[in-house]
Amino acid sequence: MELFLDTANIEHIRYGVRLGVVTGVTTNPSIISREGKVDYQKLVKEICSIVPGPVSTEVLSLDAQGMVTEAREIAKWAENIVVKIPASLEGLQATAVLAKENIKVNFTLCFSLNQALLGAAAGAAFVSPFVGRLDDIGEDGMEVVADIVEYLDYYQLPTQVIAASIRHPQHCLTAAEIGAHIATVPYNVLLQMIQHPLTDIGIKRFVDDWNKVMGA
Ligand code: E4P
């Protein structure tokens, strides 16, 4: 499973890429707004230059024509850009048009297998089920991810599943177990994934034992 960072913070992205584990980035209007009043296009282009793989950024139009117009512009920003289109009826229409133009679409705000199925049928390169937000309303977000993975696999469809709205390391673990192609994780979750108390205890014990005999 690949790991994407779910952020627009340049320092965090640089660090994740330097660690050698982050291959892509996902943003959305809320994520971009967390960086303050920025030059949107400049910021996304910078992210695209840092990250080796796909960088998703979202349209703001609500109607299909507006989404298509916006997406065509965004698609010119970088080679590795992916346009996020919401899993609405208008979004589905836009996805079908964009996919025919070979513009990569991340079918986002996906909360059901039916939405993912339609996005994949329309030619989306990625579908993004939002796990945490489903969990928030008492549903099982990972079950939806598992259903989508199974469906795409069964019909051998090329669309990739991005487990999104990840809230904690356990989400990443489950996403990997059920075969999600990608998990897009907040920076704090990425850092939490490497943590284990036994590793810290083990490092300390090795150093202490060494120093007891070898001196330091
Ligand atoms: C995914 O592409 C979205 O940007 C993101 O995962 C949304 O997560 P949230 O539910 O924490 O806002």
Coordinates of N, CA and C and ligand atoms in Angstrom, one line a residue:
M1 N 0.8 -1.2 0.0 CA 0.0 0.0 0.0 C 0.9 1.3 0.0
E2 N 0.5 2.2 -0.9 CA 1.3 3.4 -0.9 C 0.8 4.4 0.1
L3 N 1.6 5.3 0.5 CA 1.2 6.3 1.5 C 1.2 7.7 0.9
F4 N 0.1 8.4 0.9 CA 0.1 9.8 0.5 C -0.1 10.7 1.8
L5 N 0.4 11.9 1.7 CA 0.1 12.8 2.8 C -1.1 13.7 2.5
D6 N -2.0 13.8 3.5 CA -3.2 14.6 3.4 C -3.0 15.9 4.0
T7 N -2.2 16.8 3.2 CA -1.8 18.1 3.8 C -1.4 19.0 2.6
A8 N -1.3 20.3 2.9 CA -0.7 21.2 1.9 C 0.5 21.9 2.6
N9 N 0.9 21.4 3.7 CA 2.0 22.0 4.4 C 3.4 21.6 3.8
I10 N 4.1 22.6 3.3 CA 5.3 22.3 2.5 C 6.3 21.6 3.3
E11 N 6.5 22.0 4.6 CA 7.6 21.4 5.4 C 7.2 20.0 5.7
H12 N 6.0 19.7 6.0 CA 5.6 18.3 6.3 C 5.7 17.4 5.0
I13 N 5.4 18.0 3.9 CA 5.5 17.2 2.7 C 7.0 16.9 2.4
R14 N 7.8 18.0 2.5 CA 9.3 17.8 2.3 C 9.8 16.7 3.2
Y15 N 9.4 16.7 4.4 CA 9.9 15.7 5.4 C 9.4 14.3 5.1
G16 N 8.1 14.2 4.7 CA 7.6 12.9 4.4 C 8.3 12.3 3.1
V17 N 8.6 13.1 2.2 CA 9.2 12.7 1.0 C 10.7 12.3 1.3
R18 N 11.3 13.1 2.2 CA 12.7 12.8 2.6 C 12.8 11.4 3.3
L19 N 11.7 11.1 4.0 CA 11.7 9.8 4.8 C 11.6 8.7 3.8
G20 N 11.3 9.0 2.5 CA 11.2 7.9 1.5 C 9.9 7.1 1.5
V21 N 8.9 7.6 2.2 CA 7.7 6.8 2.3 C 6.4 7.5 1.7
V22 N 6.6 8.8 1.4 CA 5.4 9.5 0.9 C 5.5 9.6 -0.6
T23 N 4.6 9.0 -1.3 CA 4.7 9.0 -2.8 C 3.6 10.0 -3.5
G24 N 2.7 10.5 -2.7 CA 1.7 11.4 -3.2 C 1.1 12.3 -2.2
V25 N 0.3 13.2 -2.6 CA -0.3 14.2 -1.7 C -1.8 14.4 -2.1
T26 N -2.6 14.5 -1.1 CA -4.0 14.9 -1.4 C -4.3 16.2 -0.6
T27 N -5.0 17.1 -1.3 CA -5.4 18.3 -0.6 C -6.9 18.5 -0.8
N28 N -7.5 19.4 -0.2 CA -8.9 19.8 -0.5 C -9.0 21.3 0.0
P29 N -10.1 22.0 -0.3 CA -10.2 23.4 0.1 C -9.9 23.7 1.6
S30 N -10.4 22.8 2.5 CA -10.2 23.0 3.9 C -8.7 22.8 4.2
I31 N -8.1 21.8 3.6 CA -6.6 21.6 3.9 C -5.8 22.8 3.4
I32 N -6.1 23.3 2.2 CA -5.4 24.5 1.7 C -5.6 25.7 2.6
S33 N -6.8 25.9 3.1 CA -7.2 27.0 3.9 C -6.4 27.0 5.2
R34 N -6.0 25.8 5.7 CA -5.2 25.7 6.9 C -3.8 26.4 6.7
E35 N -3.3 26.6 5.5 CA -2.0 27.2 5.2 C -2.1 28.7 5.2
G36 N -3.3 29.3 5.5 CA -3.5 30.7 5.5 C -3.9 31.2 4.1
K37 N -3.8 32.6 3.9 CA -4.2 33.2 2.6 C -3.0 33.0 1.7
V38 N -3.0 31.9 0.9 CA -1.9 31.6 0.0 C -2.3 31.8 -1.4
D39 N -1.3 31.8 -2.3 CA -1.5 31.8 -3.7 C -1.7 30.3 -4.0
Y40 N -3.0 29.9 -4.3 CA -3.4 28.5 -4.4 C -2.6 27.8 -5.5
Q41 N -2.5 28.4 -6.7 CA -1.9 27.8 -7.8 C -0.4 27.6 -7.5
K42 N 0.2 28.6 -6.9 CA 1.7 28.6 -6.6 C 2.0 27.4 -5.6
L43 N 1.1 27.4 -4.6 CA 1.3 26.3 -3.6 C 1.2 24.9 -4.1
V44 N 0.1 24.7 -4.9 CA -0.1 23.4 -5.5 C 1.1 23.0 -6.5
K45 N 1.5 24.0 -7.2 CA 2.6 23.7 -8.2 C 3.9 23.4 -7.4
E46 N 4.1 24.0 -6.3 CA 5.3 23.7 -5.4 C 5.2 22.3 -4.9
I47 N 4.0 21.9 -4.4 CA 3.8 20.6 -3.9 C 4.1 19.6 -5.0
C48 N 3.6 19.9 -6.2 CA 3.8 18.9 -7.3 C 5.3 18.8 -7.7
S49 N 6.1 19.8 -7.4 CA 7.5 19.7 -7.7 C 8.3 18.9 -6.6
I50 N 7.7 18.8 -5.5 CA 8.4 18.1 -4.4 C 8.1 16.6 -4.4
V51 N 6.8 16.3 -4.7 CA 6.3 15.0 -4.6 C 6.5 14.2 -5.9
P52 N 7.0 12.9 -5.7 CA 7.2 12.2 -7.0 C 5.9 11.7 -7.7
G53 N 4.9 11.5 -6.9 CA 3.7 10.9 -7.5 C 2.5 11.9 -7.6
P54 N 1.3 11.3 -7.6 CA 0.1 12.1 -7.8 C -0.2 13.1 -6.7
V55 N -0.6 14.3 -7.1 CA -1.0 15.4 -6.2 C -2.4 15.8 -6.5
S56 N -3.3 15.5 -5.6 CA -4.8 15.8 -5.8 C -5.1 17.2 -5.3
T57 N -5.9 17.9 -6.1 CA -6.4 19.2 -5.7 C -7.8 19.3 -6.2
E58 N -8.7 20.0 -5.5 CA -10.1 19.9 -5.7 C -10.7 21.1 -6.4
V59 N -11.7 20.8 -7.2 CA -12.5 21.9 -7.9 C -13.5 22.5 -6.9
L60 N -13.9 23.7 -7.1 CA -14.8 24.3 -6.2 C -16.2 24.6 -6.8
S61 N -16.3 24.4 -8.2 CA -17.6 24.6 -8.9 C -18.6 23.5 -8.4
L62 N -19.8 23.9 -8.5 CA -20.9 22.9 -8.1 C -21.5 22.2 -9.3
D63 N -21.4 22.9 -10.5 CA -22.0 22.3 -11.7 C -21.0 21.6 -12.6
A64 N -21.4 20.6 -13.4 CA -20.5 19.8 -14.2 C -19.7 20.7 -15.1
Q65 N -20.3 21.6 -15.8 CA -19.6 22.4 -16.7 C -18.5 23.2 -16.0
G66 N -18.8 23.8 -14.9 CA -17.8 24.6 -14.1 C -16.7 23.7 -13.6
M67 N -17.0 22.5 -13.2 CA -16.0 21.6 -12.7 C -15.0 21.2 -13.9
V68 N -15.6 21.0 -15.1 CA -14.8 20.6 -16.2 C -13.9 21.8 -16.6
T69 N -14.4 23.0 -16.6 CA -13.6 24.2 -17.0 C -12.4 24.3 -16.0
E70 N -12.8 24.2 -14.7 CA -11.8 24.4 -13.6 C -10.7 23.3 -13.8
A71 N -11.2 22.0 -13.9 CA -10.3 20.9 -14.0 C -9.3 21.0 -15.2
R72 N -9.8 21.5 -16.3 CA -8.9 21.6 -17.5 C -7.8 22.6 -17.2
E73 N -8.1 23.6 -16.5 CA -7.0 24.6 -16.1 C -6.1 24.0 -15.1
I74 N -6.6 23.3 -14.0 CA -5.8 22.7 -13.0 C -4.8 21.7 -13.6
A75 N -5.4 20.9 -14.6 CA -4.6 19.9 -15.2 C -3.3 20.4 -15.9
K76 N -3.3 21.7 -16.2 CA -2.1 22.3 -16.9 C -1.0 22.6 -15.9
W77 N -1.3 22.6 -14.6 CA -0.4 23.0 -13.6 C 0.9 22.2 -13.5
A78 N 0.7 20.9 -13.7 CA 1.9 20.0 -13.5 C 1.5 18.6 -14.1
E79 N 2.6 17.9 -14.4 CA 2.4 16.5 -15.0 C 1.7 15.6 -14.0
N80 N 2.0 15.7 -12.7 CA 1.5 14.8 -11.7 C 0.3 15.2 -11.0
I81 N -0.4 16.2 -11.6 CA -1.6 16.7 -10.9 C -2.8 15.8 -11.2
V82 N -3.7 15.7 -10.2 CA -4.9 14.9 -10.2 C -6.0 15.8 -9.8
V83 N -7.1 15.8 -10.5 CA -8.2 16.7 -10.1 C -9.2 16.0 -9.3
K84 N -9.5 16.6 -8.1 CA -10.5 16.0 -7.2 C -11.9 16.5 -7.6
I85 N -12.8 15.5 -7.9 CA -14.1 15.9 -8.3 C -15.1 15.2 -7.3
P86 N -16.0 15.9 -6.7 CA -16.9 15.3 -5.7 C -17.9 14.2 -6.3
A87 N -18.2 13.2 -5.5 CA -19.0 12.1 -5.9 C -20.5 12.5 -6.0
S88 N -20.8 13.6 -6.6 CA -22.2 14.0 -6.8 C -22.6 13.7 -8.3
L89 N -23.9 13.9 -8.6 CA -24.3 13.7 -10.0 C -23.6 14.6 -10.9
E90 N -23.4 15.9 -10.5 CA -22.7 16.8 -11.4 C -21.2 16.3 -11.5
G91 N -20.7 15.9 -10.4 CA -19.3 15.4 -10.4 C -19.1 14.2 -11.3
L92 N -20.1 13.3 -11.3 CA -20.0 12.1 -12.2 C -20.0 12.5 -13.7
Q93 N -20.8 13.5 -14.0 CA -20.9 14.0 -15.4 C -19.5 14.6 -15.8
A94 N -19.0 15.4 -14.9 CA -17.7 16.0 -15.1 C -16.6 14.9 -15.3
T95 N -16.6 13.9 -14.4 CA -15.6 12.8 -14.4 C -15.6 12.2 -15.8
A96 N -16.8 11.9 -16.3 CA -16.9 11.2 -17.6 C -16.2 12.0 -18.7
V97 N -16.5 13.3 -18.7 CA -15.9 14.2 -19.7 C -14.3 14.3 -19.5
L98 N -13.9 14.5 -18.3 CA -12.5 14.6 -18.0 C -11.7 13.3 -18.3
A99 N -12.3 12.2 -18.0 CA -11.6 10.9 -18.2 C -11.3 10.7 -19.7
K100 N -12.3 11.1 -20.5 CA -12.1 11.0 -22.0 C -11.0 11.9 -22.5
E101 N -10.7 12.9 -21.7 CA -9.6 13.8 -22.1 C -8.3 13.4 -21.5
N102 N -8.3 12.3 -20.8 CA -7.1 11.8 -20.1 C -6.7 12.6 -19.0
I103 N -7.6 13.4 -18.4 CA -7.3 14.1 -17.2 C -7.6 13.2 -16.0
K104 N -6.6 13.0 -15.1 CA -6.8 12.1 -14.0 C -7.7 12.7 -13.0
V105 N -8.7 11.9 -12.6 CA -9.7 12.3 -11.6 C -9.6 11.5 -10.3
N106 N -9.7 12.2 -9.2 CA -9.8 11.5 -7.9 C -11.3 11.8 -7.5
F107 N -12.1 10.7 -7.5 CA -13.5 10.8 -7.2 C -13.6 10.9 -5.7
T108 N -13.9 12.1 -5.2 CA -13.7 12.3 -3.7 C -15.1 12.4 -3.0
L109 N -15.0 12.5 -1.7 CA -16.2 12.6 -0.9 C -17.1 11.4 -1.2
C110 N -16.5 10.2 -1.3 CA -17.1 9.0 -1.6 C -17.5 8.2 -0.3
F111 N -18.7 7.9 -0.2 CA -19.2 7.3 1.1 C -19.9 6.0 0.9
S112 N -20.0 5.5 -0.3 CA -20.6 4.2 -0.6 C -20.0 3.5 -1.7
L113 N -20.3 2.2 -1.8 CA -19.8 1.4 -2.9 C -20.4 1.9 -4.2
N114 N -21.7 2.2 -4.1 CA -22.4 2.7 -5.4 C -21.7 3.9 -5.9
Q115 N -21.3 4.9 -5.1 CA -20.6 6.1 -5.6 C -19.3 5.7 -6.2
A116 N -18.6 4.8 -5.6 CA -17.3 4.4 -6.1 C -17.4 3.6 -7.4
L117 N -18.4 2.8 -7.5 CA -18.7 2.0 -8.7 C -19.0 2.9 -9.9
L118 N -19.8 4.0 -9.6 CA -20.1 4.9 -10.7 C -18.9 5.7 -11.1
G119 N -18.1 6.1 -10.1 CA -16.9 6.9 -10.4 C -15.9 6.1 -11.3
A120 N -15.8 4.8 -10.9 CA -14.9 3.9 -11.7 C -15.4 3.7 -13.1
A121 N -16.7 3.5 -13.2 CA -17.3 3.3 -14.5 C -17.1 4.6 -15.4
A122 N -17.1 5.7 -14.8 CA -17.0 7.0 -15.5 C -15.5 7.2 -15.9
G123 N -14.6 6.4 -15.3 CA -13.2 6.5 -15.7 C -12.3 7.2 -14.7
A124 N -12.8 7.4 -13.5 CA -11.9 8.0 -12.5 C -10.6 7.2 -12.2
A125 N -9.5 7.8 -12.1 CA -8.2 7.1 -11.8 C -8.2 6.6 -10.4
F126 N -8.8 7.4 -9.5 CA -8.8 7.1 -8.1 C -10.3 7.3 -7.5
V127 N -10.6 6.5 -6.5 CA -11.8 6.8 -5.7 C -11.4 7.0 -4.3
S128 N -12.0 7.9 -3.6 CA -11.5 8.2 -2.2 C -12.7 8.0 -1.2
P129 N -12.8 6.8 -0.6 CA -13.8 6.7 0.4 C -13.3 7.3 1.7
F130 N -14.2 8.1 2.4 CA -13.8 8.9 3.6 C -14.1 8.1 4.8
V131 N -13.1 7.4 5.3 CA -13.3 6.4 6.4 C -13.8 7.1 7.7
G132 N -13.0 8.1 8.1 CA -13.2 8.8 9.4 C -14.6 9.4 9.5
R133 N -15.0 10.0 8.4 CA -16.3 10.7 8.4 C -17.4 9.7 8.5
L134 N -17.2 8.5 7.9 CA -18.3 7.5 8.0 C -18.3 6.9 9.5
D135 N -17.1 6.7 10.0 CA -17.1 6.3 11.4 C -17.8 7.3 12.4
D136 N -17.6 8.6 12.0 CA -18.2 9.7 12.9 C -19.7 9.6 13.0
I137 N -20.3 9.0 11.9 CA -21.8 8.9 12.0 C -22.2 7.5 12.3
G138 N -21.3 6.8 12.9 CA -21.7 5.4 13.4 C -21.7 4.3 12.4
E139 N -21.1 4.6 11.2 CA -21.0 3.6 10.2 C -19.6 3.0 10.2
D140 N -19.3 1.9 9.5 CA -18.0 1.3 9.5 C -17.3 1.7 8.2
G141 N -16.5 2.8 8.3 CA -15.8 3.3 7.1 C -15.0 2.3 6.4
M142 N -14.3 1.5 7.1 CA -13.4 0.5 6.5 C -14.1 -0.6 5.8
E143 N -15.3 -0.9 6.2 CA -16.2 -1.9 5.5 C -16.4 -1.4 4.1
V144 N -16.7 -0.1 4.0 CA -16.9 0.5 2.6 C -15.7 0.4 1.8
V145 N -14.5 0.7 2.4 CA -13.3 0.6 1.6 C -13.1 -0.9 1.2
A146 N -13.3 -1.8 2.1 CA -13.2 -3.2 1.7 C -14.1 -3.6 0.6
D147 N -15.3 -3.2 0.6 CA -16.3 -3.5 -0.4 C -15.8 -2.9 -1.8
I148 N -15.3 -1.7 -1.8 CA -14.8 -1.1 -3.0 C -13.6 -1.8 -3.6
V149 N -12.7 -2.2 -2.7 CA -11.5 -2.9 -3.1 C -11.9 -4.2 -3.8
E150 N -12.8 -4.9 -3.1 CA -13.2 -6.2 -3.6 C -13.9 -6.1 -5.0
Y151 N -14.7 -5.1 -5.1 CA -15.5 -4.9 -6.3 C -14.5 -4.6 -7.5
L152 N -13.6 -3.6 -7.3 CA -12.6 -3.3 -8.3 C -11.8 -4.4 -8.7
D153 N -11.4 -5.2 -7.7 CA -10.5 -6.4 -7.9 C -11.3 -7.4 -8.7
Y154 N -12.5 -7.7 -8.3 CA -13.3 -8.7 -9.0 C -13.5 -8.5 -10.5
Y155 N -13.7 -7.2 -10.8 CA -13.9 -6.8 -12.2 C -12.7 -6.3 -12.9
Q156 N -11.6 -6.4 -12.2 CA -10.2 -6.0 -12.7 C -10.2 -4.6 -13.3
L157 N -10.8 -3.7 -12.5 CA -10.9 -2.3 -13.0 C -9.6 -1.6 -12.6
P158 N -9.2 -0.6 -13.4 CA -7.9 0.0 -13.1 C -8.0 1.1 -12.0
T159 N -9.2 1.5 -11.6 CA -9.3 2.6 -10.6 C -8.6 2.2 -9.3
Q160 N -7.9 3.1 -8.7 CA -7.2 2.8 -7.4 C -8.0 3.4 -6.3
V161 N -8.0 2.7 -5.1 CA -8.7 3.1 -3.9 C -7.8 3.8 -3.0
I162 N -8.1 5.1 -2.7 CA -7.4 5.8 -1.7 C -8.2 5.9 -0.4
A163 N -7.8 5.1 0.6 CA -8.5 5.2 1.9 C -8.2 6.6 2.5
A164 N -9.2 7.4 2.6 CA -9.1 8.8 3.0 C -9.8 9.1 4.3
S165 N -9.6 10.3 4.8 CA -10.2 10.7 6.1 C -9.7 9.7 7.2
I166 N -8.4 9.5 7.1 CA -7.7 8.6 8.1 C -7.5 9.4 9.4
R167 N -7.8 8.7 10.5 CA -7.7 9.5 11.8 C -6.6 8.9 12.7
H168 N -6.2 7.7 12.5 CA -5.2 7.1 13.4 C -4.5 5.9 12.8
P169 N -3.4 5.5 13.4 CA -2.6 4.4 12.7 C -3.4 3.1 12.5
Q170 N -4.4 2.8 13.4 CA -5.2 1.6 13.2 C -5.9 1.6 11.8
H171 N -6.3 2.8 11.4 CA -7.0 2.9 10.1 C -6.0 2.5 9.0
C172 N -4.7 2.9 9.1 CA -3.7 2.5 8.1 C -3.6 1.0 8.1
L173 N -3.5 0.4 9.2 CA -3.3 -1.0 9.4 C -4.4 -1.7 8.7
T174 N -5.6 -1.4 9.0 CA -6.8 -2.0 8.4 C -6.8 -1.8 6.9
A175 N -6.5 -0.6 6.4 CA -6.5 -0.3 5.0 C -5.5 -1.2 4.3
A176 N -4.4 -1.4 4.9 CA -3.4 -2.3 4.2 C -3.9 -3.7 4.2
E177 N -4.5 -4.1 5.3 CA -4.9 -5.5 5.4 C -6.0 -5.8 4.4
I178 N -6.9 -4.8 4.1 CA -8.0 -5.1 3.2 C -7.6 -4.8 1.7
G179 N -6.4 -4.4 1.5 CA -5.9 -4.2 0.2 C -6.1 -2.9 -0.5
A180 N -6.4 -1.8 0.3 CA -6.5 -0.5 -0.3 C -5.1 -0.2 -1.0
H181 N -5.2 0.4 -2.2 CA -4.0 0.7 -2.9 C -3.2 1.8 -2.2
I182 N -3.9 2.7 -1.7 CA -3.2 3.9 -1.1 C -4.0 4.3 0.2
A183 N -3.2 4.8 1.2 CA -3.9 5.5 2.3 C -3.4 6.9 2.3
T184 N -4.2 7.9 2.4 CA -3.7 9.2 2.5 C -3.9 9.7 4.0
V185 N -2.8 10.0 4.6 CA -2.7 10.2 6.0 C -2.3 11.6 6.4
P186 N -2.9 12.1 7.5 CA -2.4 13.4 8.1 C -1.0 13.2 8.6
Y187 N -0.3 14.3 8.6 CA 1.1 14.2 9.1 C 1.3 13.6 10.4
N188 N 0.4 13.9 11.4 CA 0.6 13.4 12.7 C 0.4 11.9 12.7
V189 N -0.5 11.4 11.9 CA -0.7 9.9 11.8 C 0.6 9.2 11.2
L190 N 1.2 9.9 10.2 CA 2.4 9.3 9.6 C 3.5 9.2 10.7
L191 N 3.6 10.2 11.6 CA 4.6 10.1 12.6 C 4.2 9.1 13.7
Q192 N 2.9 8.9 14.0 CA 2.5 7.9 14.9 C 2.8 6.5 14.5
M193 N 2.8 6.3 13.1 CA 2.9 4.9 12.6 C 4.2 4.3 12.9
I194 N 5.3 5.1 13.1 CA 6.6 4.5 13.4 C 6.8 4.3 14.9
Q195 N 5.9 4.8 15.7 CA 6.1 4.8 17.1 C 5.8 3.4 17.7
H196 N 6.7 2.9 18.5 CA 6.4 1.7 19.4 C 7.2 1.8 20.6
P197 N 6.5 1.7 21.8 CA 7.3 1.8 23.1 C 8.4 0.8 23.2
L198 N 8.2 -0.4 22.7 CA 9.3 -1.5 22.8 C 10.5 -1.1 22.0
T199 N 10.3 -0.4 20.9 CA 11.5 0.1 20.1 C 12.3 1.1 20.9
D200 N 11.6 2.0 21.6 CA 12.3 3.0 22.4 C 13.0 2.3 23.6
I201 N 12.3 1.4 24.2 CA 12.9 0.7 25.3 C 14.1 -0.1 24.8
G202 N 14.0 -0.8 23.7 CA 15.0 -1.6 23.1 C 16.3 -0.8 22.8
I203 N 16.1 0.4 22.2 CA 17.2 1.3 21.8 C 18.0 1.7 23.1
K204 N 17.2 2.0 24.1 CA 17.8 2.5 25.4 C 18.6 1.4 26.0
R205 N 18.0 0.1 26.0 CA 18.7 -1.0 26.6 C 20.0 -1.3 25.9
F206 N 20.0 -1.3 24.6 CA 21.2 -1.6 23.8 C 22.3 -0.6 24.2
V207 N 21.9 0.7 24.2 CA 22.9 1.7 24.5 C 23.4 1.6 25.9
D208 N 22.5 1.3 26.9 CA 22.9 1.2 28.3 C 23.9 0.0 28.5
D209 N 23.5 -1.2 27.8 CA 24.4 -2.4 28.0 C 25.8 -2.1 27.4
W210 N 25.8 -1.5 26.2 CA 27.0 -1.1 25.6 C 27.9 -0.3 26.5
N211 N 27.3 0.8 27.0 CA 28.0 1.7 27.8 C 28.5 1.1 29.1
K212 N 27.8 0.1 29.7 CA 28.2 -0.5 30.9 C 29.5 -1.2 30.7
V213 N 29.7 -1.8 29.6 CA 30.9 -2.6 29.3 C 32.0 -1.8 28.6
M214 N 31.6 -1.1 27.6 CA 32.6 -0.4 26.8 C 32.9 1.0 27.4
G215 N 32.1 1.5 28.3 CA 32.3 2.8 28.8 C 31.9 3.9 27.8
A216 N 31.5 5.0 28.3 CA 31.1 6.1 27.4 C 31.4 7.5 28.1
Ligands
E4P1 C1 -8.9 13.1 1.2 O1 -8.5 13.2 0.1 C2 -9.4 14.2 2.1 O2 -8.6 15.3 1.8 C3 -9.3 13.9 3.5 O3 -8.9 12.6 3.8 C4 -10.5 14.4 4.4 O4 -10.3 14.0 5.7 P1 -11.1 14.6 6.9 O5 -12.4 13.9 7.1 O6 -10.2 14.4 8.1 O7 -11.3 16.1 6.6

